[in-house]
Amino acid sequence: MFALARLGRLGLSVGMAAVLVTGLSTTAQAATGNIRYFNVNGQEFTVTDPPDNLCITLQARASSLVNETNKTVSVYLGTSCATFVTDLEPGRGVSHVGGPQSVRVIG
């Protein structure tokens, strides 16, 4: 009886270890490419290979923004991804939409 209980605990331990190893080995997803944007003075900024589903606050209010990644990018007026403006499919850009301050890659 004790041997059966010990065998059950061993199986449970091995199973939990496998779940932990598999869960920890997954990597965060990210878009491939750049989000390029320009402020009102024409200064260029770039976000390279942005992570999925993470709000990114831009360094400056954008006058124009181009999605050069392989995923759709949501554009927001406020910081912290507040006040949604539009979604930009890969290869699309937008200008003069009120000066976006943050973006999020839809993963």
Coordinates of N, CA and C in Angstrom, one line a residue:
M1 N 0.8 -1.2 0.0 CA 0.0 0.0 0.0 C 0.9 1.3 0.0
F2 N 1.9 1.3 0.9 CA 2.8 2.4 0.9 C 3.6 2.6 -0.4
A3 N 3.9 1.5 -1.0 CA 4.6 1.5 -2.3 C 3.8 2.2 -3.4
L4 N 2.5 1.9 -3.4 CA 1.6 2.5 -4.4 C 1.4 4.0 -4.1
A5 N 1.3 4.4 -2.9 CA 1.2 5.8 -2.6 C 2.5 6.6 -3.0
R6 N 3.7 5.9 -2.7 CA 4.9 6.5 -3.0 C 5.1 6.7 -4.6
L7 N 4.6 5.7 -5.3 CA 4.7 5.7 -6.8 C 3.7 6.8 -7.3
G8 N 2.6 7.0 -6.7 CA 1.7 8.1 -7.1 C 2.3 9.4 -6.9
R9 N 3.0 9.6 -5.7 CA 3.6 10.9 -5.5 C 4.8 11.2 -6.4
L10 N 5.5 10.1 -6.8 CA 6.6 10.2 -7.7 C 6.0 10.7 -9.1
G11 N 4.9 10.0 -9.5 CA 4.3 10.4 -10.8 C 3.8 11.8 -10.8
L12 N 3.2 12.3 -9.7 CA 2.7 13.6 -9.6 C 3.9 14.6 -9.6
S13 N 5.0 14.3 -8.9 CA 6.2 15.1 -8.9 C 6.8 15.3 -10.3
V14 N 6.9 14.2 -11.1 CA 7.4 14.2 -12.4 C 6.5 15.0 -13.3
G15 N 5.2 14.9 -13.2 CA 4.2 15.6 -14.0 C 4.3 17.1 -13.7
M16 N 4.4 17.5 -12.4 CA 4.5 18.9 -12.1 C 5.8 19.5 -12.6
A17 N 6.9 18.8 -12.5 CA 8.2 19.2 -13.0 C 8.1 19.5 -14.6
A18 N 7.4 18.6 -15.3 CA 7.3 18.7 -16.7 C 6.5 20.0 -17.0
V19 N 5.4 20.2 -16.3 CA 4.6 21.4 -16.5 C 5.4 22.7 -16.2
L20 N 6.2 22.7 -15.2 CA 7.0 23.9 -14.8 C 8.0 24.1 -15.9
V21 N 8.7 23.1 -16.4 CA 9.7 23.3 -17.4 C 9.1 23.8 -18.7
T22 N 8.0 23.2 -19.1 CA 7.4 23.6 -20.3 C 6.8 25.0 -20.2
G23 N 6.2 25.3 -19.1 CA 5.7 26.7 -18.9 C 6.8 27.7 -18.9
L24 N 7.9 27.5 -18.3 CA 9.0 28.4 -18.2 C 9.8 28.6 -19.5
S25 N 9.7 27.6 -20.3 CA 10.5 27.6 -21.5 C 9.9 28.4 -22.7
T26 N 8.6 28.8 -22.6 CA 7.9 29.5 -23.6 C 8.5 30.9 -23.6
T27 N 8.7 31.5 -24.8 CA 9.2 32.8 -24.9 C 8.1 33.8 -25.3
A28 N 8.3 35.0 -24.9 CA 7.3 36.1 -25.2 C 7.3 36.3 -26.7
Q29 N 6.1 36.5 -27.2 CA 6.0 36.8 -28.7 C 6.2 38.2 -28.9
A30 N 6.8 38.5 -30.1 CA 7.0 39.9 -30.5 C 6.8 40.0 -32.0
A31 N 6.5 41.2 -32.4 CA 6.4 41.5 -33.9 C 7.8 41.6 -34.4
T32 N 8.0 41.3 -35.7 CA 9.3 41.5 -36.3 C 9.2 42.7 -37.2
G33 N 10.1 43.6 -37.0 CA 10.2 44.8 -37.8 C 10.1 46.1 -36.9
N34 N 9.8 47.2 -37.5 CA 9.9 48.5 -36.8 C 8.5 49.2 -36.8
I35 N 8.3 50.0 -35.7 CA 7.3 51.0 -35.7 C 8.0 52.3 -35.8
R36 N 7.9 53.0 -36.9 CA 8.6 54.3 -37.1 C 7.6 55.4 -36.9
Y37 N 8.0 56.5 -36.2 CA 7.1 57.6 -36.0 C 8.0 58.9 -36.0
F38 N 7.3 60.0 -36.3 CA 8.0 61.3 -36.4 C 7.2 62.3 -35.6
N39 N 7.9 63.2 -34.9 CA 7.3 64.3 -34.1 C 7.0 65.4 -35.1
V40 N 6.4 66.5 -34.5 CA 6.0 67.6 -35.4 C 7.2 68.3 -36.0
N41 N 8.4 68.2 -35.5 CA 9.6 68.7 -36.0 C 10.3 67.9 -37.0
G42 N 9.7 66.7 -37.3 CA 10.3 65.8 -38.3 C 11.3 64.8 -37.7
Q43 N 11.5 64.9 -36.4 CA 12.5 64.0 -35.8 C 12.0 62.6 -35.8
E44 N 12.8 61.6 -36.2 CA 12.3 60.2 -36.3 C 12.7 59.4 -35.1
F45 N 11.8 58.5 -34.7 CA 11.9 57.6 -33.6 C 11.6 56.2 -34.1
T46 N 12.2 55.2 -33.5 CA 11.9 53.8 -34.0 C 11.7 52.9 -32.8
V47 N 10.8 52.0 -32.8 CA 10.6 50.9 -31.9 C 10.9 49.6 -32.7
T48 N 11.9 48.9 -32.3 CA 12.3 47.7 -33.1 C 11.8 46.4 -32.4
D49 N 11.2 45.5 -33.2 CA 10.7 44.2 -32.7 C 9.8 44.4 -31.4
P50 N 8.8 45.2 -31.4 CA 8.0 45.4 -30.2 C 7.3 44.1 -29.8
P51 N 7.2 43.9 -28.4 CA 6.5 42.7 -27.9 C 5.0 42.8 -28.1
D52 N 4.4 41.7 -28.2 CA 2.9 41.6 -28.3 C 2.2 42.0 -27.0
N53 N 1.0 42.6 -27.2 CA 0.1 42.9 -26.1 C 0.7 43.7 -24.9
L54 N 1.7 44.5 -25.2 CA 2.3 45.4 -24.2 C 2.2 46.8 -24.7
C55 N 1.6 47.7 -23.8 CA 1.5 49.1 -24.2 C 2.9 49.7 -24.2
I56 N 3.2 50.4 -25.3 CA 4.4 51.1 -25.4 C 4.2 52.6 -25.5
T57 N 4.7 53.3 -24.5 CA 4.6 54.8 -24.6 C 5.7 55.3 -25.5
L58 N 5.2 56.1 -26.4 CA 6.2 56.7 -27.4 C 7.0 57.8 -26.7
Q59 N 8.2 58.0 -27.3 CA 9.1 59.0 -26.7 C 8.7 60.4 -26.9
A60 N 7.9 60.6 -28.0 CA 7.4 61.9 -28.3 C 6.0 61.8 -29.0
R61 N 5.2 62.8 -28.9 CA 3.8 62.7 -29.5 C 4.1 62.6 -31.0
A62 N 3.4 61.7 -31.7 CA 3.7 61.4 -33.1 C 2.8 62.2 -34.0
S63 N 3.5 62.8 -35.0 CA 2.7 63.5 -36.0 C 2.4 62.5 -37.1
S64 N 3.2 61.6 -37.4 CA 2.9 60.5 -38.3 C 3.6 59.2 -37.8
L65 N 3.0 58.1 -38.1 CA 3.4 56.8 -37.6 C 3.2 55.7 -38.7
V66 N 4.2 54.8 -38.8 CA 4.2 53.8 -39.9 C 4.5 52.5 -39.2
N67 N 3.6 51.5 -39.5 CA 3.8 50.1 -39.0 C 4.5 49.3 -40.0
E68 N 5.8 49.1 -39.8 CA 6.7 48.2 -40.6 C 6.9 46.9 -40.0
T69 N 6.0 46.4 -39.1 CA 6.1 45.1 -38.5 C 5.3 44.1 -39.3
N70 N 5.3 42.9 -38.8 CA 4.5 41.8 -39.5 C 3.1 41.6 -38.8
K71 N 2.8 42.5 -37.8 CA 1.5 42.4 -37.1 C 0.8 43.7 -37.0
T72 N -0.5 43.6 -36.7 CA -1.3 44.8 -36.6 C -0.9 45.6 -35.3
V73 N -0.9 46.9 -35.4 CA -0.6 47.8 -34.3 C -1.8 48.7 -34.0
S74 N -2.2 48.7 -32.7 CA -3.2 49.7 -32.3 C -2.6 51.0 -31.8
V75 N -3.2 52.1 -32.2 CA -2.7 53.4 -31.9 C -3.6 54.1 -31.0
Y76 N -3.0 54.8 -30.0 CA -3.8 55.5 -28.9 C -3.3 56.9 -28.7
L77 N -4.3 57.8 -28.4 CA -3.9 59.2 -28.2 C -3.2 59.4 -26.9
G78 N -3.7 58.8 -25.8 CA -3.1 59.0 -24.5 C -1.9 58.0 -24.2
T79 N -1.2 58.3 -23.2 CA -0.2 57.4 -22.7 C -1.0 56.2 -22.0
S80 N -0.3 55.1 -21.8 CA -0.9 53.9 -21.2 C -2.0 53.3 -22.0
C81 N -1.9 53.5 -23.3 CA -2.9 53.0 -24.3 C -4.4 53.4 -23.9
A82 N -4.5 54.7 -23.6 CA -5.9 55.2 -23.4 C -6.3 56.0 -24.6
T83 N -7.6 56.0 -24.9 CA -8.2 56.7 -26.0 C -7.7 56.1 -27.4
F84 N -8.3 55.0 -27.8 CA -8.0 54.3 -29.0 C -8.3 55.2 -30.2
V85 N -7.4 55.1 -31.2 CA -7.5 55.9 -32.4 C -7.8 55.0 -33.6
T86 N -6.9 54.0 -33.9 CA -7.1 53.2 -35.0 C -6.2 52.0 -34.9
D87 N -6.4 51.0 -35.8 CA -5.5 49.8 -35.9 C -4.8 50.0 -37.3
L88 N -3.5 49.8 -37.3 CA -2.7 49.8 -38.5 C -2.2 48.4 -38.9
E89 N -2.7 48.0 -40.0 CA -2.2 46.7 -40.5 C -0.7 46.8 -40.9
P90 N 0.0 45.7 -41.1 CA 1.4 45.8 -41.5 C 1.5 46.6 -42.8
G91 N 2.5 47.4 -42.8 CA 2.8 48.2 -44.0 C 2.0 49.5 -44.1
R92 N 1.1 49.8 -43.2 CA 0.2 51.0 -43.2 C 0.8 52.1 -42.3
G93 N 0.4 53.3 -42.6 CA 0.8 54.5 -41.9 C -0.4 55.4 -41.6
V94 N -0.2 56.3 -40.8 CA -1.2 57.3 -40.5 C -0.6 58.6 -40.1
S95 N -1.2 59.8 -40.5 CA -0.7 61.1 -40.1 C -1.8 62.0 -39.6
H96 N -1.4 62.9 -38.8 CA -2.3 63.9 -38.3 C -3.6 63.4 -37.7
V97 N -3.4 62.5 -36.7 CA -4.6 61.9 -36.0 C -4.6 62.4 -34.5
G98 N -4.1 63.6 -34.3 CA -4.2 64.1 -32.9 C -2.9 63.9 -32.1
G99 N -1.9 63.3 -32.6 CA -0.7 63.1 -31.9 C -0.7 61.9 -30.9
P100 N -0.7 60.7 -31.5 CA -0.7 59.5 -30.6 C 0.5 59.5 -29.7
Q101 N 0.3 58.9 -28.5 CA 1.4 58.8 -27.5 C 1.7 57.4 -27.1
S102 N 0.9 56.4 -27.6 CA 1.2 55.0 -27.2 C 0.7 54.1 -28.3
V103 N 1.3 52.9 -28.3 CA 0.8 51.9 -29.3 C 0.9 50.5 -28.6
R104 N 0.2 49.5 -29.2 CA 0.2 48.2 -28.7 C 0.1 47.2 -29.9
V105 N 1.0 46.3 -30.0 CA 1.0 45.3 -31.0 C 0.0 44.2 -30.7
I106 N -0.9 43.9 -31.6 CA -1.9 42.9 -31.4 C -1.4 41.6 -31.7
G107 N -1.2 40.7 -30.7 CA -0.6 39.4 -30.9 C -1.6 38.3 -30.9

